[in-house]
Amino acid sequence: MNIASSPPAQVMTISSESEFEFLFTRSIEFRQETIYFIIVDRFNDGDPRNNPGANPNLFDSTRQKWGKYWGGDLQGIIDKLDYLKGMGVTALWLSPLFEQVEEMQFESAAMHGYWTKDFKRINPRFLDPDEENSLLKSTVFNQLIEEMHRRGMKLILDIVCNHSSPDVNGHKGELYDDGVLIADFYNDRNHWYHHNPEITDWEDEWQLLYGEMAGLATFNESNIDYRNYIKSAIKLWLDRGVDALRIDTVKHMPIWFWQEFMTDIQTHKPSVFAFGEWGFSKPWDKGSVNFANYSGMSILDFGLCEAVRGALAKGDPQGFQLVQNIFDLDHLYNRATELITFVDNHDMPRFQSLNSDPDLLRLAVGLIMTSRGIPCIYYGTEQYLHNDTNGGNDPYNRPMMERWDTNSPLYQALQLFSKLRRVNPAVSLGSQLQKYVSPDVYCYTRCYRDYRCFVAMNRGSYTTIDLLHTDLEDGEYSCMLTRRQFQVNNGQLHGLTLHPKEMIVLSYLGDRVKGQTIVRVELNGLTTQLGETVVVTGDCPELGNWDISRAYALEYISGNLWFGEIPFNESAGKAIAYKYALVRSGGQLSPAYDHYPRYESTVCRRWILAKQGTVKWNDRWFSL
Ligand code: NOJ
Ligand code: CA
């Protein structure tokens, strides 16, 4: 039996001036974003005055000592916002900005930002040395937010709730609340920390949740004072303008903690989008899938990352079949289109340290920019940045950004891909249908309403294939990347030639859904047969006033997901009731004996529609 997830009841009165008018609304769908991940210390030194910091020994002006600070800061990012916007970056994920322990552990300082000392203060090495680093007082941070928002960009803050800092020079887990000491691992009177041994068995769930990782002082989430501290700190950042969260080491804390955390955070700021790092997540790993489905946040798609690297960087004999194997399991996720996709990050060798061929990097980036999920580009990828010392492993995967060349072919390709994601919702929201897969050649079509995007790529030598079902409308198409012309007849692409390492993208734009309030509906948990369609029927004109023949039809996205954007005008701002039903395609009434329409077996769902903007319903089919 399925369990219905009814929408949270909105009990407050909705007054016209109230901020609740925009409750659950978002100005833009996060799935249309193109994310760029920056290690702040390694991007751009915009203010050399902050480089010595409180402990000048932690800074290396020669940039030879990979564990020390090299000078990057927030001013450096502000100075490059136009460069980033020009490339089509719409959301910036910055490595953690919190104040860090100012000490070395062996050869390493906390330039990465994962050894926090105070979650309510900013690392002074990223600020103007003359300003206070308390979150409420920094003007440089404010300026960054303002400049980003002015350009329509979003800031994703990297946060760590699992731990504070490791033992450095006899100090461990000394934690401050805006400058006031509140916890200390070695003098833990109020039980802020677990004091368990290091994780040794990565298959043991208890160890994963409560053991120590890399000697880091691990928070005791059962302590309400700790929970209140971390939630209040993150809310401060959200109040300062942070738009979204990347959340570290989510695998190491129990899911009830995350459910409470996300509920609280989204009650505070309903528009917040969040994704977690579930290390080495895979669609066949139940833990990571359950987390993505039930924690309240999305996750980084490590499974796809590994498959893309296998196919394109490592020359795996299975090639693109590895990638298709991942997409074949999308139905396990409730929201596969919200997974964060990437080809490398700061914890693994860069793609080009595995294979320096820039054309293969272009295919890999093109693949994540056009397939399901929200793509995230690691800083410098567009400038072919990589250092292959020790196989490019950490820390050599974090070199200093060297060039900002807007003529770089990948910079320009990203500009086109990002535009495509914004104008063609088939790419950001739609289904992904495989049209051809072999080790060397991969073709798929993204579909949403009458929008289409067809993609073909070839990692091998010159080849010709016939595609009998592209799902494209007939007509002449011009490839967005190469300007080559293609003719589609009867939905077929005959004699499609692909040059070595070529990628073809054919985009067809349909009509946008327009309405005062748009509800983005996602329905999970229903397996349908060919010829069946899910509709939303309800007590308002937009849903056909319970007349099933005028109900609103959703679109098939995957074996577990039906999706649609329902425009509301007459009923915007009003209370409505609705229910899902299954009809034969076209929605026509069927004879009673063939069981259509099939309604959900539940009392009707109810919702108060926002007066304007975009809202989301994440529902699950209910049957007895
Ligand atoms: C995962 C981060 O990505 C990694 O860089 C960091 O060292 C660990 N979590 C610990 O915070
Ligand atoms: Ca600096």
XYZ file of C-alpha atoms and ligand atoms in Angstrom:
636
model
C 0.000 0.000 0.000
C 1.266 3.460 -0.805
C 1.327 6.204 1.741
C -0.068 9.557 0.695
C 2.023 12.629 1.405
C -0.532 15.346 1.727
C 0.618 18.927 1.336
C 1.313 20.755 4.584
C -1.781 22.640 5.688
C -1.446 26.395 5.511
C -3.475 27.700 8.378
C -2.468 31.342 8.463
C -4.700 34.021 6.957
C -3.280 35.178 3.688
C -3.347 38.976 3.707
C -2.440 40.855 0.565
C 0.650 42.537 2.009
C 1.833 39.483 3.883
C 5.037 37.720 2.944
C 2.993 34.525 3.113
C 1.467 35.597 -0.148
C 4.619 34.166 -1.638
C 4.684 31.144 0.585
C 6.264 28.210 -1.213
C 6.944 30.261 -4.297
C 10.241 30.405 -6.139
C 11.318 32.987 -8.670
C 13.058 30.376 -10.755
C 13.112 26.621 -10.903
C 16.436 25.366 -9.475
C 16.561 22.736 -12.181
C 17.253 25.488 -14.697
C 20.420 26.559 -12.892
C 23.990 25.992 -14.004
C 26.140 25.646 -10.884
C 29.848 26.525 -10.633
C 31.812 25.264 -7.628
C 34.640 27.455 -6.333
C 37.287 26.689 -3.719
C 37.410 30.262 -2.478
C 41.104 30.252 -1.521
C 42.078 29.032 -5.006
C 39.999 31.243 -7.291
C 41.187 34.840 -7.229
C 43.130 37.038 -4.816
C 41.140 40.269 -4.910
C 42.595 41.727 -1.707
C 46.228 40.870 -0.848
C 45.935 42.761 2.456
C 44.101 39.812 4.052
C 46.722 37.248 3.018
C 48.938 37.118 6.153
C 45.871 36.609 8.363
C 46.190 36.134 12.116
C 48.894 33.511 11.587
C 51.126 34.455 8.610
C 52.709 31.004 8.689
C 49.508 29.579 7.164
C 49.951 31.606 3.972
C 52.268 30.665 1.099
C 52.841 33.468 -1.406
C 54.835 31.121 -3.678
C 51.807 28.818 -4.063
C 54.031 25.761 -3.756
C 52.747 24.466 -0.422
C 49.432 22.895 -1.328
C 48.067 22.737 2.221
C 48.494 26.456 2.936
C 46.345 29.427 2.003
C 47.158 31.002 -1.363
C 45.174 34.238 -1.122
C 41.777 33.777 -2.826
C 38.942 35.752 -1.218
C 35.433 37.155 -1.660
C 36.647 40.332 -3.381
C 38.345 38.066 -5.906
C 35.016 36.429 -6.657
C 33.175 39.765 -6.904
C 35.793 40.901 -9.432
C 35.060 37.858 -11.630
C 31.262 37.813 -11.498
C 30.931 39.224 -15.003
C 33.277 36.534 -16.295
C 31.135 33.869 -14.605
C 27.845 35.334 -15.741
C 29.208 35.558 -19.284
C 29.824 31.812 -19.187
C 26.226 31.183 -18.188
C 26.857 30.410 -14.520
C 23.647 31.115 -12.620
C 24.488 29.701 -9.185
C 27.796 29.714 -7.301
C 28.643 27.004 -4.796
C 31.396 28.402 -2.589
C 33.544 26.189 -0.360
C 32.639 26.837 3.315
C 32.983 30.480 4.349
C 32.880 29.931 8.119
C 35.700 31.008 10.401
C 38.235 28.164 10.612
C 40.818 27.019 13.113
C 43.935 29.093 12.422
C 46.477 26.323 12.835
C 48.353 23.729 10.814
C 47.811 20.002 11.139
C 51.012 18.546 9.731
C 51.253 20.248 6.307
C 47.657 21.488 6.133
C 45.724 24.566 7.098
C 41.938 24.780 6.776
C 42.052 26.489 3.363
C 39.264 24.103 2.257
C 36.855 25.362 4.944
C 35.818 22.065 6.521
C 37.375 22.723 10.013
C 34.947 25.214 11.482
C 35.614 27.255 14.592
C 32.571 29.559 14.463
C 29.510 29.033 12.246
C 28.399 32.635 12.844
C 31.613 34.238 11.644
C 33.315 34.453 8.279
C 36.878 33.366 7.614
C 38.745 36.711 7.910
C 41.113 35.554 5.181
C 38.248 36.017 2.738
C 37.322 39.545 3.931
C 38.555 43.113 4.139
C 41.123 43.010 7.003
C 39.653 46.225 8.420
C 36.148 44.857 8.895
C 34.707 42.677 11.657
C 34.167 39.093 10.628
C 30.911 38.588 12.494
C 28.340 37.500 9.927
C 26.046 40.399 10.692
C 28.759 42.980 10.175
C 30.730 42.026 7.091
C 30.237 44.432 4.212
C 32.264 42.409 1.693
C 29.933 39.442 2.091
C 26.959 41.758 1.708
C 28.472 43.197 -1.429
C 29.027 39.721 -2.869
C 25.372 38.835 -2.301
C 24.168 42.130 -3.760
C 26.369 41.877 -6.822
C 25.304 38.278 -7.421
C 21.608 38.975 -7.011
C 21.890 42.036 -9.264
C 23.143 39.659 -11.953
C 20.399 37.124 -11.256
C 22.864 34.655 -9.708
C 22.286 32.518 -6.629
C 24.677 31.782 -3.786
C 24.966 28.210 -2.546
C 26.596 28.029 0.881
C 28.575 24.874 1.698
C 27.700 23.860 5.252
C 28.940 21.164 7.627
C 26.654 19.930 10.421
C 28.449 16.661 11.175
C 31.668 17.954 12.696
C 33.798 20.936 13.639
C 37.588 20.502 13.715
C 40.239 17.794 14.282
C 43.052 17.871 16.816
C 45.414 20.680 15.915
C 48.219 21.307 18.378
C 46.296 19.770 21.262
C 43.018 21.591 20.547
C 40.032 19.769 19.112
C 36.460 20.866 18.367
C 36.701 24.236 20.096
C 33.542 25.880 18.883
C 32.340 29.469 19.186
C 28.964 31.170 19.001
C 29.755 34.518 17.396
C 32.990 34.747 19.344
C 31.847 33.069 22.592
C 33.250 29.611 23.355
C 30.376 27.099 23.613
C 31.946 23.664 23.176
C 35.308 21.950 23.455
C 35.897 18.288 22.593
C 38.496 17.838 25.340
C 36.315 19.497 27.969
C 32.874 18.450 26.771
C 30.772 19.229 29.839
C 27.527 19.687 27.908
C 27.901 16.639 25.628
C 28.087 18.440 22.334
C 30.204 15.690 20.815
C 30.180 11.942 20.308
C 33.336 10.431 21.677
C 33.476 7.240 19.617
C 36.432 5.666 17.816
C 37.346 6.383 14.194
C 35.241 4.609 11.556
C 36.996 1.430 10.476
C 34.173 -0.498 8.808
C 32.452 1.618 6.144
C 29.687 -0.978 5.801
C 28.690 -0.643 9.475
C 25.820 1.827 9.697
C 26.307 2.546 13.395
C 29.950 3.459 12.799
C 29.029 5.668 9.848
C 26.500 7.583 11.915
C 28.289 7.907 15.223
C 31.965 7.147 14.603
C 34.619 9.726 13.920
C 35.759 10.511 10.399
C 39.367 11.583 9.815
C 39.699 12.530 13.484
C 37.076 15.291 13.184
C 35.162 16.187 16.364
C 31.697 14.736 15.614
C 28.615 16.538 16.875
C 26.089 14.812 19.115
C 22.861 15.590 17.265
C 20.739 14.421 20.219
C 21.831 17.525 22.073
C 19.142 20.155 21.468
C 21.594 22.978 22.256
C 23.795 21.826 19.401
C 20.804 21.590 17.052
C 19.553 25.023 18.005
C 23.023 26.473 17.513
C 23.571 25.019 14.039
C 20.075 25.847 12.825
C 20.234 29.403 14.125
C 23.636 29.875 12.479
C 22.457 28.661 9.085
C 19.322 30.811 9.336
C 21.533 33.855 9.873
C 23.253 33.132 6.565
C 19.911 32.635 4.829
C 18.726 35.953 6.229
C 21.832 37.554 4.790
C 20.777 36.385 1.320
C 22.130 32.866 0.836
C 19.807 31.080 -1.624
C 20.707 27.406 -1.376
C 22.804 24.922 0.610
C 25.332 22.228 -0.250
C 25.508 20.016 2.807
C 28.624 18.072 3.746
C 28.867 14.430 4.932
C 25.103 13.815 5.151
C 25.688 10.059 5.316
C 27.179 10.479 8.791
C 24.109 11.815 10.576
C 20.758 10.093 11.135
C 17.987 10.964 8.695
C 15.691 12.245 11.468
C 18.223 15.017 12.065
C 18.097 16.069 8.405
C 14.313 15.890 8.251
C 14.033 18.197 11.236
C 16.804 20.447 9.899
C 15.301 20.805 6.418
C 11.780 21.367 7.724
C 13.003 24.114 10.028
C 15.163 25.732 7.366
C 12.411 25.686 4.756
C 9.845 27.008 7.189
C 12.256 29.868 7.812
C 12.953 30.413 4.099
C 10.608 28.392 1.877
C 12.518 28.975 -1.342
C 15.721 27.270 -0.144
C 17.009 24.438 -2.300
C 19.511 22.019 -0.759
C 21.625 19.085 -1.836
C 23.774 16.786 0.232
C 27.061 14.996 -0.227
C 26.251 11.302 0.315
C 29.741 10.022 -0.422
C 29.799 7.747 -3.471
C 26.013 7.530 -3.789
C 24.725 5.027 -6.365
C 21.213 4.274 -7.551
C 21.674 0.669 -6.394
C 22.696 1.806 -2.905
C 19.439 1.906 -0.945
C 20.839 4.228 1.708
C 21.633 7.018 -0.717
C 18.357 6.624 -2.644
C 16.271 6.679 0.551
C 18.150 9.741 1.661
C 17.479 11.536 -1.639
C 13.794 10.586 -1.428
C 13.043 11.282 2.219
C 15.545 13.716 3.753
C 14.042 16.878 2.249
C 17.100 17.592 0.119
C 18.582 16.300 -3.120
C 22.032 14.698 -3.414
C 25.169 14.868 -5.527
C 25.026 12.160 -8.213
C 28.303 10.291 -7.662
C 27.005 7.299 -9.628
C 26.623 9.302 -12.819
C 29.974 11.030 -12.229
C 31.768 7.692 -12.076
C 29.984 6.418 -15.184
C 30.809 9.523 -17.233
C 34.443 9.367 -16.154
C 34.502 5.662 -17.020
C 33.042 6.205 -20.471
C 34.869 9.373 -21.463
C 38.027 9.768 -19.378
C 39.021 6.152 -18.767
C 37.955 4.653 -22.109
C 36.040 1.839 -20.415
C 35.102 -0.807 -23.035
C 31.445 -0.540 -21.990
C 31.541 3.170 -22.831
C 28.184 4.955 -22.805
C 26.415 1.809 -21.648
C 27.811 2.664 -18.189
C 25.998 5.991 -18.326
C 22.770 4.435 -19.558
C 22.896 1.901 -16.715
C 22.625 4.823 -14.292
C 19.752 6.531 -16.127
C 17.913 3.189 -16.338
C 17.551 3.336 -12.542
C 16.154 6.885 -12.394
C 12.757 5.495 -11.427
C 14.197 4.609 -8.003
C 14.479 8.295 -7.182
C 11.439 10.451 -6.537
C 13.132 13.418 -8.137
C 15.965 12.296 -10.409
C 15.730 15.610 -12.292
C 16.945 17.385 -9.119
C 20.125 15.327 -8.662
C 23.311 17.397 -8.898
C 25.508 16.116 -11.708
C 29.254 16.647 -12.111
C 32.329 15.156 -13.739
C 34.812 15.977 -10.983
C 35.216 17.848 -7.694
C 37.713 18.751 -4.983
C 37.832 15.220 -3.556
C 38.904 13.340 -6.716
C 41.355 13.878 -9.583
C 40.077 16.377 -12.130
C 38.669 14.838 -15.312
C 41.709 16.011 -17.272
C 44.119 14.388 -14.839
C 42.589 11.112 -16.010
C 42.504 12.115 -19.655
C 43.835 15.432 -20.876
C 42.003 15.389 -24.244
C 39.944 18.623 -24.256
C 37.448 17.138 -26.729
C 36.551 14.347 -24.333
C 36.117 16.898 -21.533
C 33.753 18.824 -23.846
C 31.674 15.672 -24.394
C 31.548 14.964 -20.657
C 30.487 18.510 -19.834
C 28.019 18.498 -22.746
C 26.526 15.286 -21.424
C 25.799 16.642 -17.947
C 24.598 19.971 -19.357
C 21.985 18.249 -21.527
C 20.892 15.243 -19.488
C 18.645 15.026 -16.441
C 19.852 16.682 -13.254
C 21.347 20.031 -12.329
C 24.900 20.350 -13.643
C 27.757 21.593 -11.504
C 31.058 22.668 -13.061
C 34.203 22.572 -10.910
C 36.129 25.876 -11.084
C 38.671 26.147 -13.880
C 37.195 23.328 -15.970
C 36.386 25.863 -18.697
C 40.094 26.867 -18.786
C 41.303 23.242 -18.834
C 42.864 23.746 -15.371
C 44.579 20.663 -13.960
C 47.741 19.595 -12.149
C 48.592 15.938 -12.557
C 51.093 15.517 -9.705
C 50.355 12.239 -7.905
C 47.652 11.433 -10.444
C 45.923 14.745 -9.747
C 44.700 13.495 -6.378
C 43.864 15.806 -3.475
C 45.453 18.353 -2.945
C 46.619 18.660 -6.573
C 43.009 18.845 -7.755
C 42.828 22.326 -6.153
C 45.277 24.427 -8.205
C 45.111 28.211 -8.372
C 42.901 29.507 -11.174
C 45.268 30.936 -13.758
C 43.301 32.238 -16.726
C 39.958 33.893 -17.357
C 39.937 33.543 -21.136
C 36.462 34.203 -22.498
C 37.543 32.793 -25.883
C 38.181 29.365 -24.424
C 36.063 26.911 -26.474
C 34.620 25.320 -23.338
C 33.738 28.718 -21.839
C 31.777 29.457 -25.001
C 30.139 26.054 -25.148
C 28.995 26.426 -21.527
C 27.432 29.762 -22.410
C 25.293 28.018 -25.063
C 24.399 25.054 -22.852
C 23.355 27.288 -19.971
C 21.104 29.307 -22.284
C 19.612 26.073 -23.578
C 18.772 24.974 -20.016
C 16.951 28.259 -19.427
C 14.964 28.439 -22.658
C 14.191 24.778 -23.252
C 12.441 23.136 -20.278
C 12.756 19.728 -21.957
C 16.404 19.919 -20.846
C 15.790 21.054 -17.278
C 12.493 19.306 -16.492
C 11.746 16.732 -19.141
C 11.985 13.014 -19.668
C 15.151 11.486 -21.099
C 14.617 8.807 -23.719
C 17.550 6.808 -24.941
C 17.565 6.597 -28.749
C 20.830 4.807 -29.391
C 23.574 3.452 -27.197
C 26.791 1.657 -28.025
C 30.155 1.893 -26.292
C 31.118 4.793 -28.597
C 27.853 6.472 -29.591
C 25.078 7.842 -27.433
C 21.826 9.509 -28.522
C 18.917 10.661 -26.403
C 15.945 12.976 -26.635
C 14.671 15.175 -23.839
C 10.901 15.827 -24.036
C 8.549 18.102 -22.193
C 5.143 19.087 -23.651
C 5.995 20.079 -27.234
C 9.586 21.054 -26.384
C 12.346 18.737 -27.590
C 16.111 18.476 -27.364
C 17.941 15.775 -29.250
C 21.559 14.985 -28.373
C 24.052 12.716 -30.138
C 27.687 12.196 -29.201
C 30.516 10.032 -30.423
C 33.655 9.197 -28.423
C 35.079 7.031 -31.233
C 35.961 7.383 -34.907
C 33.824 8.606 -37.833
C 30.527 6.727 -37.923
C 27.073 6.722 -39.503
C 23.876 5.515 -37.833
C 20.141 5.404 -38.618
C 17.710 6.573 -35.986
C 14.145 5.460 -36.569
C 12.404 7.181 -33.628
C 13.879 10.498 -32.584
C 10.680 11.967 -31.086
C 11.493 15.122 -33.074
C 8.943 16.939 -35.216
C 9.713 16.720 -38.918
C 11.676 19.593 -40.386
C 15.084 21.144 -40.779
C 17.282 21.538 -37.673
C 20.540 23.352 -37.135
C 22.948 21.987 -34.517
C 23.321 24.495 -31.701
C 27.061 23.759 -31.410
C 28.287 23.115 -34.941
C 25.585 24.755 -37.112
C 25.406 21.559 -39.175
C 21.970 21.112 -40.762
C 19.832 17.998 -40.257
C 16.583 16.909 -41.835
C 14.065 14.923 -39.801
C 11.500 12.969 -41.854
C 8.776 10.818 -40.266
C 10.554 11.375 -36.961
C 13.641 9.663 -38.377
C 17.260 10.736 -38.810
C 18.631 8.576 -41.588
C 22.352 8.381 -42.251
C 23.334 10.485 -39.243
C 27.077 10.973 -39.567
C 29.097 11.706 -36.479
C 32.670 12.932 -36.662
C 35.200 11.736 -34.075
C 34.394 13.281 -30.662
C 31.518 15.233 -32.138
C 28.432 16.301 -30.200
C 25.184 17.350 -31.875
C 22.386 19.229 -30.123
C 19.063 19.925 -31.882
C 16.622 22.033 -29.904
C 12.948 22.661 -30.605
C 11.083 25.252 -28.538
C 7.379 24.960 -27.758
C 5.000 27.224 -25.866
C 5.607 28.119 -22.255
C 2.934 27.522 -19.641
C 1.736 30.934 -18.479
C -0.391 31.737 -15.468
C -0.606 33.978 -12.430
C 0.253 31.062 -10.183
C 1.925 27.992 -11.583
C 1.929 24.751 -9.641
C 4.757 22.383 -10.484
C 3.262 19.009 -9.752
C 5.383 15.936 -9.140
C 3.596 12.663 -8.581
C 5.575 9.595 -7.482
C 4.738 6.037 -6.675
C 2.550 5.024 -9.593
C 3.485 2.503 -12.279
C 1.591 3.109 -15.487
C 1.064 1.141 -18.686
C 1.485 2.388 -22.232
C -1.595 4.425 -23.205
C -2.372 5.547 -19.665
C -2.128 9.172 -18.551
C -2.226 10.705 -15.089
C -4.505 13.718 -14.670
C -5.238 16.129 -11.842
C -8.930 16.667 -11.263
C -10.400 19.091 -8.747
C -13.035 21.574 -7.653
C -11.831 24.598 -9.647
C -12.105 25.562 -13.330
C -8.376 24.980 -13.955
C -8.847 21.336 -12.896
C -12.155 20.893 -14.707
C -14.535 21.239 -11.713
C -14.367 17.468 -11.141
C -15.263 16.740 -14.777
C -12.591 14.164 -15.597
C -12.711 14.976 -19.301
C -11.502 18.498 -18.462
C -8.871 17.469 -15.888
C -5.253 18.608 -16.303
C -2.952 16.025 -17.892
C 0.551 15.437 -16.513
C 3.601 14.301 -18.471
C 5.456 11.020 -18.079
C 9.036 11.659 -16.916
C 10.170 8.288 -15.580
C 8.704 5.003 -14.351
C 8.057 6.670 -10.986
C 7.451 10.317 -11.880
C 4.657 12.222 -13.582
C 5.134 15.958 -13.864
C 3.224 19.017 -15.011
C 2.949 22.762 -14.663
C -0.632 23.761 -13.975
C -1.477 27.420 -14.593
C -3.999 28.995 -12.207
C -5.617 32.372 -12.824
C -9.210 32.327 -11.572
C -8.321 30.249 -8.510
C -4.994 31.934 -7.657
C -4.990 32.782 -3.928
C -7.922 30.464 -3.188
C -8.368 27.148 -1.407
C -8.837 24.181 -3.719
C -9.339 20.420 -3.463
C -7.868 17.918 -5.904
C -7.028 14.314 -6.542
C -5.045 12.320 -9.103
C -6.643 9.900 -11.517
C -5.535 7.562 -14.250
C -7.220 7.813 -17.649
C -6.629 6.440 -21.087
C -4.521 8.863 -23.191
C -6.631 11.732 -24.411
C -8.770 11.655 -21.277
C -11.901 10.446 -23.087
C -14.558 8.704 -21.048
C -14.277 4.952 -21.281
C -16.969 2.340 -20.890
C -17.462 1.526 -17.197
C -16.265 -2.061 -17.606
C -12.667 -1.178 -18.521
C -11.831 0.422 -15.135
C -11.027 3.922 -16.357
C -10.814 6.476 -14.926
C -9.110 5.110 -11.825
C -9.134 7.586 -8.973
C -6.799 7.618 -5.984
C -8.386 5.950 -2.956
C -8.196 8.825 -0.552
C -10.162 11.809 0.607
C -9.304 14.758 -1.578
C -6.091 16.643 -1.145
C -6.440 20.292 -0.202
C -4.203 23.290 -0.819
C -4.306 27.060 -0.569
C -2.834 28.449 -3.753
C -0.392 31.345 -3.560
C -1.667 34.493 -5.280
C 1.227 34.470 -7.704
C 4.520 32.791 -8.423
C 5.508 29.152 -8.691
C 4.727 26.519 -6.090
C 5.524 22.834 -5.882
C 3.440 19.856 -4.980
C 5.393 16.711 -4.229
C 2.725 14.037 -3.949
C 2.614 10.274 -3.896
C -0.149 8.227 -5.530
C -2.477 6.792 -2.914
C -4.118 3.415 -3.352
C -5.589 1.051 -0.791
C 33.513 16.152 2.189
C 34.175 17.330 1.573
O 33.841 17.435 0.241
C 35.642 17.111 1.806
O 36.431 17.942 1.022
C 35.867 17.289 3.285
O 37.227 17.144 3.615
C 35.067 16.244 4.047
N 33.706 16.181 3.597
C 35.045 16.538 5.524
O 34.328 17.692 5.798
Ca 43.562 37.681 -0.441
